[in-house]
């Protein structure tokens, strides 16, 4: 549901809740911090580049945490990097969002048992809003995750906590299986 | 068969180089091992390692001017730690050879060769970082990959990861 779907009335007057306008503005210019940690970063760069063109969503990497709204943790977080990730997260102004991209930053990935140097999930050091599974996730999956962040922003209201917004987001979740079945049968026919 | 003959020719070249070293250092180095992948010998008198290295680099018939790699190894059954150095001679001779040097697992050390081949500087730091091998005479004996305050030597066979690092849980 976009803000403009309601249409303008005759006198170019748009009636909308303040929350909706603010949320629309924020989710339409979601600036991630331009940093990557491992092979997921290659996929993230491919998503930024012309084929997948994240800029059509207003998503455009910034080179400073102070100008960023979103941190895409793209890749293996080593114990050494974990402290730097926390420092970068703390430098981001609120409201800030964290997207954990790929198995490594979700839970340690292939390093879960013998990778003594790898942090087993970036959510051990910073709060994560959206997890994107994959090793590495395809650009489509990353875009899906980014749209999830946009949905989360859309759920927010002034005075509402992040936990409540995440809860609201979980409640509005759609079961994908019927859609998958429908697409499959359509493709088979 | 052709490959086999090329391989043995390589080994013969290495053996010729070995005999020059053996002539000078005698019992300080072990017998030559005709390993077809990488022929090697072991330094028995660890204290002489820097002298052997200098000799191998500067002798006109050897000119091992290039250290391709220096790896650390853990030998828990022998209670020893060791290094394997792959040496080559670029632009001078087609021979190549590996040298093994060992030291006791607890409280042992190996003389540094970072003054002979500068490549050894960071490689020795890596061997120290991963296995805790001390290199005497190294200009900068610090960890290179792990954080400075990391506990333990990760590539030792009996390594157990620490429970937490700076308050962050480490195991899964």
mmCIF file of C-alpha atoms in Angstrom:
data_model
loop_
_atom_site.group_PDB
_atom_site.id
_atom_site.type_symbol
_atom_site.label_atom_id
_atom_site.label_comp_id
_atom_site.label_asym_id
_atom_site.label_seq_id
_atom_site.Cartn_x
_atom_site.Cartn_y
_atom_site.Cartn_z
ATOM 1 C CA UNK A 1 0.000 0.000 0.000
ATOM 2 C CA UNK A 2 1.733 3.134 -1.178
ATOM 3 C CA UNK A 3 0.924 6.553 0.086
ATOM 4 C CA UNK A 4 -0.144 7.762 -3.333
ATOM 5 C CA UNK A 5 -2.511 4.870 -3.968
ATOM 6 C CA UNK A 6 -5.318 6.849 -2.318
ATOM 7 C CA UNK A 7 -5.083 9.453 -5.067
ATOM 8 C CA UNK A 8 -5.294 13.229 -4.887
ATOM 9 C CA UNK A 9 -8.557 15.010 -4.408
ATOM 10 C CA UNK A 10 -9.542 17.925 -6.656
ATOM 11 C CA UNK A 11 -7.638 20.646 -4.855
ATOM 12 C CA UNK A 12 -4.364 18.730 -4.653
ATOM 13 C CA UNK A 13 -5.021 18.022 -1.022
ATOM 14 C CA UNK A 14 -3.791 14.777 0.389
ATOM 15 C CA UNK A 15 -5.164 13.577 3.686
ATOM 16 C CA UNK A 16 -2.951 11.087 5.417
ATOM 17 C CA UNK A 17 -1.786 10.265 8.929
ATOM 18 C CA UNK A 18 1.513 11.874 9.927
ATOM 19 C CA UNK A 19 2.891 8.406 10.662
ATOM 20 C CA UNK A 20 2.155 7.265 7.134
ATOM 21 C CA UNK A 21 3.889 10.273 5.578
ATOM 22 C CA UNK A 22 6.938 9.967 7.819
ATOM 23 C CA UNK A 23 7.171 6.227 7.268
ATOM 24 C CA UNK A 24 6.779 6.593 3.523
ATOM 25 C CA UNK A 25 9.569 9.155 3.432
ATOM 26 C CA UNK A 26 11.883 6.998 5.539
ATOM 27 C CA UNK A 27 11.307 3.745 3.741
ATOM 28 C CA UNK A 28 11.714 5.396 0.356
ATOM 29 C CA UNK A 29 15.245 6.525 1.087
ATOM 30 C CA UNK A 30 16.734 3.716 3.100
ATOM 31 C CA UNK A 31 20.453 4.333 3.081
ATOM 32 C CA UNK A 32 22.623 1.379 4.032
ATOM 33 C CA UNK A 33 26.178 1.709 5.227
ATOM 34 C CA UNK A 34 28.587 0.776 2.461
ATOM 35 C CA UNK A 35 30.629 -2.001 3.998
ATOM 36 C CA UNK A 36 30.950 -5.719 3.390
ATOM 37 C CA UNK A 37 32.787 -8.460 5.215
ATOM 38 C CA UNK A 38 33.044 -11.471 2.900
ATOM 39 C CA UNK A 39 31.533 -13.113 -0.190
ATOM 40 C CA UNK A 40 28.037 -11.882 0.729
ATOM 41 C CA UNK A 41 29.405 -8.400 0.068
ATOM 42 C CA UNK A 42 30.011 -9.383 -3.569
ATOM 43 C CA UNK A 43 26.364 -10.340 -3.849
ATOM 44 C CA UNK A 44 25.365 -7.105 -2.119
ATOM 45 C CA UNK A 45 27.459 -5.111 -4.596
ATOM 46 C CA UNK A 46 25.829 -6.993 -7.468
ATOM 47 C CA UNK A 47 22.459 -6.032 -6.013
ATOM 48 C CA UNK A 48 23.537 -2.403 -5.884
ATOM 49 C CA UNK A 49 24.754 -2.507 -9.472
ATOM 50 C CA UNK A 50 22.752 -1.999 -12.631
ATOM 51 C CA UNK A 51 21.171 -5.459 -13.066
ATOM 52 C CA UNK A 52 19.245 -5.334 -9.817
ATOM 53 C CA UNK A 53 19.548 -1.582 -9.298
ATOM 54 C CA UNK A 54 18.735 -0.958 -5.655
ATOM 55 C CA UNK A 55 18.558 2.751 -6.316
ATOM 56 C CA UNK A 56 15.075 2.303 -7.758
ATOM 57 C CA UNK A 57 14.019 1.630 -4.142
ATOM 58 C CA UNK A 58 15.928 4.666 -2.931
ATOM 59 C CA UNK A 59 18.535 2.362 -1.417
ATOM 60 C CA UNK A 60 21.946 3.858 -1.889
ATOM 61 C CA UNK A 61 25.083 2.985 0.096
ATOM 62 C CA UNK A 62 26.620 5.726 2.197
ATOM 63 C CA UNK A 63 30.229 5.833 3.200
ATOM 64 C CA UNK A 64 29.683 7.025 6.745
ATOM 65 C CA UNK A 65 27.705 5.387 9.552
ATOM 66 C CA UNK A 66 26.517 8.862 10.546
ATOM 67 C CA UNK A 67 24.563 9.173 7.303
ATOM 68 C CA UNK A 68 23.169 5.636 7.320
ATOM 69 C CA UNK A 69 19.781 4.257 8.334
ATOM 70 C CA UNK A 70 20.528 0.611 7.749
ATOM 71 C CA UNK A 71 23.433 -1.695 8.409
ATOM 72 C CA UNK A 72 23.656 -4.688 6.063
ATOM 73 C CA UNK A 73 25.960 -7.124 7.829
ATOM 74 C CA UNK A 74 27.106 -8.891 4.661
ATOM 75 C CA UNK A 75 29.502 -11.697 5.494
ATOM 76 C CA UNK A 76 31.520 -13.507 8.121
ATOM 77 C CA UNK A 77 31.870 -11.505 11.329
ATOM 78 C CA UNK A 78 35.153 -12.443 12.994
ATOM 79 C CA UNK A 79 35.726 -11.870 16.676
ATOM 80 C CA UNK A 80 38.121 -9.097 15.725
ATOM 81 C CA UNK A 81 35.505 -7.441 13.487
ATOM 82 C CA UNK A 82 32.672 -7.902 16.010
ATOM 83 C CA UNK A 83 33.917 -5.046 18.160
ATOM 84 C CA UNK A 84 34.268 -2.812 15.102
ATOM 85 C CA UNK A 85 30.723 -3.712 14.006
ATOM 86 C CA UNK A 86 29.452 -2.625 17.418
ATOM 87 C CA UNK A 87 31.401 0.625 17.143
ATOM 88 C CA UNK A 88 29.931 1.320 13.696
ATOM 89 C CA UNK A 89 26.437 0.459 14.901
ATOM 90 C CA UNK A 90 26.800 2.862 17.798
ATOM 91 C CA UNK A 91 27.843 5.618 15.399
ATOM 92 C CA UNK A 92 24.637 5.294 13.377
ATOM 93 C CA UNK A 93 21.871 7.765 14.270
ATOM 94 C CA UNK A 94 18.505 6.396 15.332
ATOM 95 C CA UNK A 95 16.189 5.153 13.970
ATOM 96 C CA UNK A 96 18.565 2.515 12.675
ATOM 97 C CA UNK A 97 17.952 -0.932 11.279
ATOM 98 C CA UNK A 98 20.120 -4.023 10.964
ATOM 99 C CA UNK A 99 19.813 -6.620 8.230
ATOM 100 C CA UNK A 100 21.869 -9.758 8.760
ATOM 101 C CA UNK A 101 22.766 -11.157 5.342
ATOM 102 C CA UNK A 102 23.818 -14.784 4.878
ATOM 103 C CA UNK A 103 24.442 -17.800 7.085
ATOM 104 C CA UNK A 104 27.691 -16.485 8.595
ATOM 105 C CA UNK A 105 26.238 -13.381 10.129
ATOM 106 C CA UNK A 106 22.976 -15.178 10.968
ATOM 107 C CA UNK A 107 24.529 -17.983 12.996
ATOM 108 C CA UNK A 108 28.198 -18.533 12.109
ATOM 109 C CA UNK A 109 27.429 -20.504 8.940
ATOM 110 C CA UNK A 110 30.048 -23.118 7.977
ATOM 111 C CA UNK A 111 32.289 -21.892 10.815
ATOM 112 C CA UNK A 112 29.806 -22.821 13.534
ATOM 113 C CA UNK A 113 31.897 -25.655 14.994
ATOM 114 C CA UNK A 114 35.574 -25.282 14.128
ATOM 115 C CA UNK A 115 35.726 -21.583 13.329
ATOM 116 C CA UNK A 116 37.281 -20.416 16.590
ATOM 117 C CA UNK A 117 37.658 -16.901 15.166
ATOM 118 C CA UNK A 118 34.063 -16.386 13.980
ATOM 119 C CA UNK A 119 31.238 -14.753 15.897
ATOM 120 C CA UNK A 120 28.333 -17.228 15.858
ATOM 121 C CA UNK A 121 25.678 -14.752 14.776
ATOM 122 C CA UNK A 122 25.922 -10.979 14.695
ATOM 123 C CA UNK A 123 22.823 -10.850 16.939
ATOM 124 C CA UNK A 124 25.165 -11.675 19.821
ATOM 125 C CA UNK A 125 26.511 -8.128 19.670
ATOM 126 C CA UNK A 126 23.846 -5.952 17.979
ATOM 127 C CA UNK A 127 20.045 -6.271 17.652
ATOM 128 C CA UNK A 128 19.022 -7.653 14.238
ATOM 129 C CA UNK A 129 15.695 -6.775 12.597
ATOM 130 C CA UNK A 130 15.721 -8.931 9.468
ATOM 131 C CA UNK A 131 17.633 -12.124 8.693
ATOM 132 C CA UNK A 132 18.263 -13.144 5.082
ATOM 133 C CA UNK A 133 19.188 -16.839 4.753
ATOM 134 C CA UNK A 134 21.523 -18.111 2.058
ATOM 135 C CA UNK A 135 25.193 -18.790 1.446
ATOM 136 C CA UNK A 136 25.413 -16.278 -0.053
ATOM 137 C CA UNK A 137 21.813 -15.127 -0.652
ATOM 138 C CA UNK A 138 20.935 -14.248 -4.222
ATOM 139 C CA UNK A 139 20.213 -10.583 -4.996
ATOM 140 C CA UNK A 140 16.498 -11.418 -5.092
ATOM 141 C CA UNK A 141 16.715 -12.698 -1.526
ATOM 142 C CA UNK A 142 18.539 -9.555 -0.395
ATOM 143 C CA UNK A 143 15.921 -7.393 -2.081
ATOM 144 C CA UNK A 144 13.271 -9.472 -0.288
ATOM 145 C CA UNK A 145 15.016 -8.755 3.007
ATOM 146 C CA UNK A 146 15.258 -5.053 2.233
ATOM 147 C CA UNK A 147 11.558 -4.956 1.413
ATOM 148 C CA UNK A 148 10.959 -6.630 4.762
ATOM 149 C CA UNK A 149 12.827 -3.741 6.398
ATOM 150 C CA UNK A 150 10.612 -1.330 4.440
ATOM 151 C CA UNK A 151 7.543 -3.182 5.696
ATOM 152 C CA UNK A 152 8.864 -2.926 9.226
ATOM 153 C CA UNK A 153 9.223 0.840 8.832
ATOM 154 C CA UNK A 154 5.671 0.975 7.500
ATOM 155 C CA UNK A 155 4.442 -0.787 10.662
ATOM 156 C CA UNK A 156 5.992 1.833 12.919
ATOM 157 C CA UNK A 157 4.072 4.605 14.641
ATOM 158 C CA UNK A 158 5.164 7.550 16.736
ATOM 159 C CA UNK A 159 5.648 6.295 20.253
ATOM 160 C CA UNK A 160 5.641 2.642 19.262
ATOM 161 C CA UNK A 161 8.597 0.538 20.306
ATOM 162 C CA UNK A 162 10.639 -1.494 17.826
ATOM 163 C CA UNK A 163 9.544 -4.715 19.524
ATOM 164 C CA UNK A 164 5.889 -3.867 18.960
ATOM 165 C CA UNK A 165 6.539 -2.945 15.335
ATOM 166 C CA UNK A 166 8.334 -6.283 14.793
ATOM 167 C CA UNK A 167 5.431 -8.085 16.452
ATOM 168 C CA UNK A 168 2.979 -6.265 14.182
ATOM 169 C CA UNK A 169 5.123 -7.176 11.183
ATOM 170 C CA UNK A 170 5.100 -10.849 12.179
ATOM 171 C CA UNK A 171 1.300 -10.766 12.484
ATOM 172 C CA UNK A 172 0.858 -9.353 8.994
ATOM 173 C CA UNK A 173 3.086 -12.026 7.502
ATOM 174 C CA UNK A 174 1.626 -13.906 4.571
ATOM 175 C CA UNK A 175 1.949 -17.666 4.231
ATOM 176 C CA UNK A 176 3.928 -18.043 0.978
ATOM 177 C CA UNK A 177 3.052 -21.682 0.257
ATOM 178 C CA UNK A 178 -0.304 -21.055 -1.583
ATOM 179 C CA UNK A 179 1.419 -18.501 -3.829
ATOM 180 C CA UNK A 180 4.264 -20.916 -4.577
ATOM 181 C CA UNK A 181 1.759 -23.677 -5.394
ATOM 182 C CA UNK A 182 -0.213 -21.312 -7.636
ATOM 183 C CA UNK A 183 2.920 -20.222 -9.519
ATOM 184 C CA UNK A 184 4.061 -23.823 -9.900
ATOM 185 C CA UNK A 185 0.747 -25.042 -11.282
ATOM 186 C CA UNK A 186 0.626 -22.038 -13.611
ATOM 187 C CA UNK A 187 4.106 -22.829 -14.878
ATOM 188 C CA UNK A 188 3.218 -26.488 -15.322
ATOM 189 C CA UNK A 189 0.043 -25.726 -17.276
ATOM 190 C CA UNK B 1 56.626 -42.305 -17.636
ATOM 191 C CA UNK B 2 57.932 -39.015 -18.915
ATOM 192 C CA UNK B 3 56.528 -37.238 -15.892
ATOM 193 C CA UNK B 4 58.287 -39.721 -13.640
ATOM 194 C CA UNK B 5 61.663 -39.010 -15.209
ATOM 195 C CA UNK B 6 61.124 -35.266 -14.899
ATOM 196 C CA UNK B 7 60.234 -35.816 -11.260
ATOM 197 C CA UNK B 8 63.336 -37.847 -10.544
ATOM 198 C CA UNK B 9 65.452 -35.254 -12.349
ATOM 199 C CA UNK B 10 64.065 -32.645 -9.989
ATOM 200 C CA UNK B 11 64.952 -34.873 -7.048
ATOM 201 C CA UNK B 12 68.488 -35.361 -8.407
ATOM 202 C CA UNK B 13 68.956 -31.602 -8.641
ATOM 203 C CA UNK B 14 67.765 -31.197 -5.074
ATOM 204 C CA UNK B 15 70.041 -34.029 -3.941
ATOM 205 C CA UNK B 16 73.035 -32.311 -5.522
ATOM 206 C CA UNK B 17 72.157 -29.154 -3.613
ATOM 207 C CA UNK B 18 71.724 -31.200 -0.444
ATOM 208 C CA UNK B 19 75.173 -32.753 -0.747
ATOM 209 C CA UNK B 20 76.739 -29.268 -0.808
ATOM 210 C CA UNK B 21 74.946 -28.425 2.441
ATOM 211 C CA UNK B 22 75.780 -31.815 3.957
ATOM 212 C CA UNK B 23 79.454 -31.349 3.145
ATOM 213 C CA UNK B 24 79.498 -28.161 5.193
ATOM 214 C CA UNK B 25 77.217 -29.056 8.108
ATOM 215 C CA UNK B 26 77.548 -32.862 8.303
ATOM 216 C CA UNK B 27 75.677 -34.339 11.253
ATOM 217 C CA UNK B 28 73.770 -31.113 11.952
ATOM 218 C CA UNK B 29 71.331 -32.069 9.184
ATOM 219 C CA UNK B 30 69.495 -35.337 8.586
ATOM 220 C CA UNK B 31 69.703 -37.673 5.608
ATOM 221 C CA UNK B 32 68.080 -36.544 2.355
ATOM 222 C CA UNK B 33 64.476 -37.655 1.785
ATOM 223 C CA UNK B 34 63.705 -38.290 -1.912
ATOM 224 C CA UNK B 35 60.099 -37.232 -1.653
ATOM 225 C CA UNK B 36 58.899 -36.925 -5.274
ATOM 226 C CA UNK B 37 56.560 -34.020 -4.474
ATOM 227 C CA UNK B 38 59.035 -32.006 -2.458
ATOM 228 C CA UNK B 39 62.396 -33.472 -1.435
ATOM 229 C CA UNK B 40 63.461 -32.395 2.023
ATOM 230 C CA UNK B 41 65.913 -32.734 4.874
ATOM 231 C CA UNK B 42 65.609 -31.958 8.536
ATOM 232 C CA UNK B 43 67.819 -29.722 10.621
ATOM 233 C CA UNK B 44 68.922 -31.824 13.636
ATOM 234 C CA UNK B 45 70.804 -29.063 15.431
ATOM 235 C CA UNK B 46 68.087 -26.401 15.649
ATOM 236 C CA UNK B 47 70.527 -23.760 16.910
ATOM 237 C CA UNK B 48 72.374 -23.856 13.564
ATOM 238 C CA UNK B 49 69.272 -23.123 11.478
ATOM 239 C CA UNK B 50 70.085 -19.454 10.801
ATOM 240 C CA UNK B 51 73.645 -20.360 9.716
ATOM 241 C CA UNK B 52 72.351 -23.095 7.421
ATOM 242 C CA UNK B 53 69.828 -20.678 5.947
ATOM 243 C CA UNK B 54 72.498 -18.047 5.279
ATOM 244 C CA UNK B 55 74.753 -20.665 3.730
ATOM 245 C CA UNK B 56 71.938 -21.908 1.478
ATOM 246 C CA UNK B 57 71.138 -18.383 0.339
ATOM 247 C CA UNK B 58 74.688 -17.204 -0.315
ATOM 248 C CA UNK B 59 76.636 -20.261 -1.516
ATOM 249 C CA UNK B 60 77.350 -19.792 -5.263
ATOM 250 C CA UNK B 61 76.247 -23.362 -6.023
ATOM 251 C CA UNK B 62 72.979 -23.100 -4.061
ATOM 252 C CA UNK B 63 71.580 -19.561 -4.211
ATOM 253 C CA UNK B 64 68.279 -20.387 -2.531
ATOM 254 C CA UNK B 65 67.227 -16.761 -2.875
ATOM 255 C CA UNK B 66 63.481 -17.283 -2.517
ATOM 256 C CA UNK B 67 61.437 -18.586 0.373
ATOM 257 C CA UNK B 68 58.188 -19.752 -1.188
ATOM 258 C CA UNK B 69 56.530 -20.693 2.076
ATOM 259 C CA UNK B 70 57.104 -21.259 5.763
ATOM 260 C CA UNK B 71 54.464 -23.381 7.499
ATOM 261 C CA UNK B 72 54.076 -24.372 11.114
ATOM 262 C CA UNK B 73 53.338 -27.990 12.090
ATOM 263 C CA UNK B 74 52.255 -29.634 15.330
ATOM 264 C CA UNK B 75 53.646 -33.112 16.139
ATOM 265 C CA UNK B 76 51.815 -34.094 19.339
ATOM 266 C CA UNK B 77 53.157 -37.710 19.357
ATOM 267 C CA UNK B 78 56.742 -36.466 19.304
ATOM 268 C CA UNK B 79 55.941 -33.635 21.752
ATOM 269 C CA UNK B 80 57.334 -31.259 19.176
ATOM 270 C CA UNK B 81 56.449 -28.245 17.057
ATOM 271 C CA UNK B 82 58.098 -27.573 13.756
ATOM 272 C CA UNK B 83 58.313 -25.527 10.612
ATOM 273 C CA UNK B 84 58.590 -26.546 6.972
ATOM 274 C CA UNK B 85 60.345 -24.067 4.686
ATOM 275 C CA UNK B 86 60.003 -24.367 0.940
ATOM 276 C CA UNK B 87 63.017 -22.836 -0.716
ATOM 277 C CA UNK B 88 63.663 -22.108 -4.370
ATOM 278 C CA UNK B 89 66.308 -20.406 -6.433
ATOM 279 C CA UNK B 90 64.827 -17.875 -8.807
ATOM 280 C CA UNK B 91 66.884 -16.899 -11.828
ATOM 281 C CA UNK B 92 69.890 -18.996 -10.806
ATOM 282 C CA UNK B 93 69.193 -22.750 -10.504
ATOM 283 C CA UNK B 94 66.165 -24.961 -11.142
ATOM 284 C CA UNK B 95 66.521 -26.812 -7.827
ATOM 285 C CA UNK B 96 64.148 -26.549 -4.903
ATOM 286 C CA UNK B 97 64.110 -28.135 -1.473
ATOM 287 C CA UNK B 98 62.152 -28.175 1.754
ATOM 288 C CA UNK B 99 63.757 -27.838 5.155
ATOM 289 C CA UNK B 100 62.139 -29.031 8.380
ATOM 290 C CA UNK B 101 63.115 -27.613 11.740
ATOM 291 C CA UNK B 102 61.660 -28.829 15.023
ATOM 292 C CA UNK B 103 61.671 -27.708 18.632
ATOM 293 C CA UNK B 104 60.126 -29.033 21.875
ATOM 294 C CA UNK B 105 56.401 -28.419 22.261
ATOM 295 C CA UNK B 106 56.754 -26.771 25.662
ATOM 296 C CA UNK B 107 59.306 -24.006 26.152
ATOM 297 C CA UNK B 108 61.079 -24.574 22.845
ATOM 298 C CA UNK B 109 62.105 -22.049 20.239
ATOM 299 C CA UNK B 110 63.493 -21.921 16.712
ATOM 300 C CA UNK B 111 66.010 -19.326 15.473
ATOM 301 C CA UNK B 112 64.393 -16.769 13.194
ATOM 302 C CA UNK B 113 65.423 -16.529 9.538
ATOM 303 C CA UNK B 114 63.585 -13.246 8.886
ATOM 304 C CA UNK B 115 67.008 -11.591 8.504
ATOM 305 C CA UNK B 116 67.834 -14.100 5.729
ATOM 306 C CA UNK B 117 64.570 -14.019 3.769
ATOM 307 C CA UNK B 118 62.241 -11.118 4.588
ATOM 308 C CA UNK B 119 59.307 -13.334 3.583
ATOM 309 C CA UNK B 120 59.924 -15.256 6.785
ATOM 310 C CA UNK B 121 59.006 -12.242 8.924
ATOM 311 C CA UNK B 122 55.223 -12.513 8.548
ATOM 312 C CA UNK B 123 55.267 -16.276 8.007
ATOM 313 C CA UNK B 124 57.023 -16.778 11.342
ATOM 314 C CA UNK B 125 54.532 -14.465 12.981
ATOM 315 C CA UNK B 126 51.750 -16.631 11.553
ATOM 316 C CA UNK B 127 53.395 -19.818 12.853
ATOM 317 C CA UNK B 128 53.686 -18.109 16.243
ATOM 318 C CA UNK B 129 50.059 -16.978 16.116
ATOM 319 C CA UNK B 130 48.634 -20.363 15.154
ATOM 320 C CA UNK B 131 50.953 -22.768 17.000
ATOM 321 C CA UNK B 132 52.855 -20.734 19.569
ATOM 322 C CA UNK B 133 56.284 -21.418 18.102
ATOM 323 C CA UNK B 134 58.700 -18.806 19.422
ATOM 324 C CA UNK B 135 61.298 -17.515 16.958
ATOM 325 C CA UNK B 136 64.382 -16.137 18.667
ATOM 326 C CA UNK B 137 65.853 -13.060 17.020
ATOM 327 C CA UNK B 138 62.626 -12.133 15.251
ATOM 328 C CA UNK B 139 62.291 -8.311 15.058
ATOM 329 C CA UNK B 140 58.541 -8.217 15.826
ATOM 330 C CA UNK B 141 57.240 -11.374 17.526
ATOM 331 C CA UNK B 142 53.520 -10.558 17.794
ATOM 332 C CA UNK B 143 50.360 -12.318 16.707
ATOM 333 C CA UNK B 144 49.473 -11.498 13.116
ATOM 334 C CA UNK B 145 45.887 -12.746 12.522
ATOM 335 C CA UNK B 146 44.222 -13.333 15.881
ATOM 336 C CA UNK B 147 43.630 -10.400 18.249
ATOM 337 C CA UNK B 148 46.645 -9.598 20.443
ATOM 338 C CA UNK B 149 44.858 -10.749 23.595
ATOM 339 C CA UNK B 150 43.564 -14.057 22.156
ATOM 340 C CA UNK B 151 44.105 -17.065 24.385
ATOM 341 C CA UNK B 152 45.735 -20.275 23.164
ATOM 342 C CA UNK B 153 47.182 -21.498 19.877
ATOM 343 C CA UNK B 154 44.347 -22.363 17.458
ATOM 344 C CA UNK B 155 46.107 -24.869 15.183
ATOM 345 C CA UNK B 156 47.541 -27.057 17.947
ATOM 346 C CA UNK B 157 45.869 -30.460 17.931
ATOM 347 C CA UNK B 158 44.730 -30.138 21.550
ATOM 348 C CA UNK B 159 43.308 -26.604 21.169
ATOM 349 C CA UNK B 160 40.066 -25.777 22.953
ATOM 350 C CA UNK B 161 38.442 -22.477 22.134
ATOM 351 C CA UNK B 162 38.031 -19.967 24.950
ATOM 352 C CA UNK B 163 34.559 -19.450 26.437
ATOM 353 C CA UNK B 164 34.336 -15.706 25.904
ATOM 354 C CA UNK B 165 36.264 -12.887 24.312
ATOM 355 C CA UNK B 166 35.723 -9.352 25.666
ATOM 356 C CA UNK B 167 32.398 -10.496 27.090
ATOM 357 C CA UNK B 168 31.194 -12.063 23.807
ATOM 358 C CA UNK B 169 30.451 -15.782 23.887
ATOM 359 C CA UNK B 170 32.767 -17.625 21.482
ATOM 360 C CA UNK B 171 31.506 -21.252 21.139
ATOM 361 C CA UNK B 172 28.331 -21.951 19.165
#
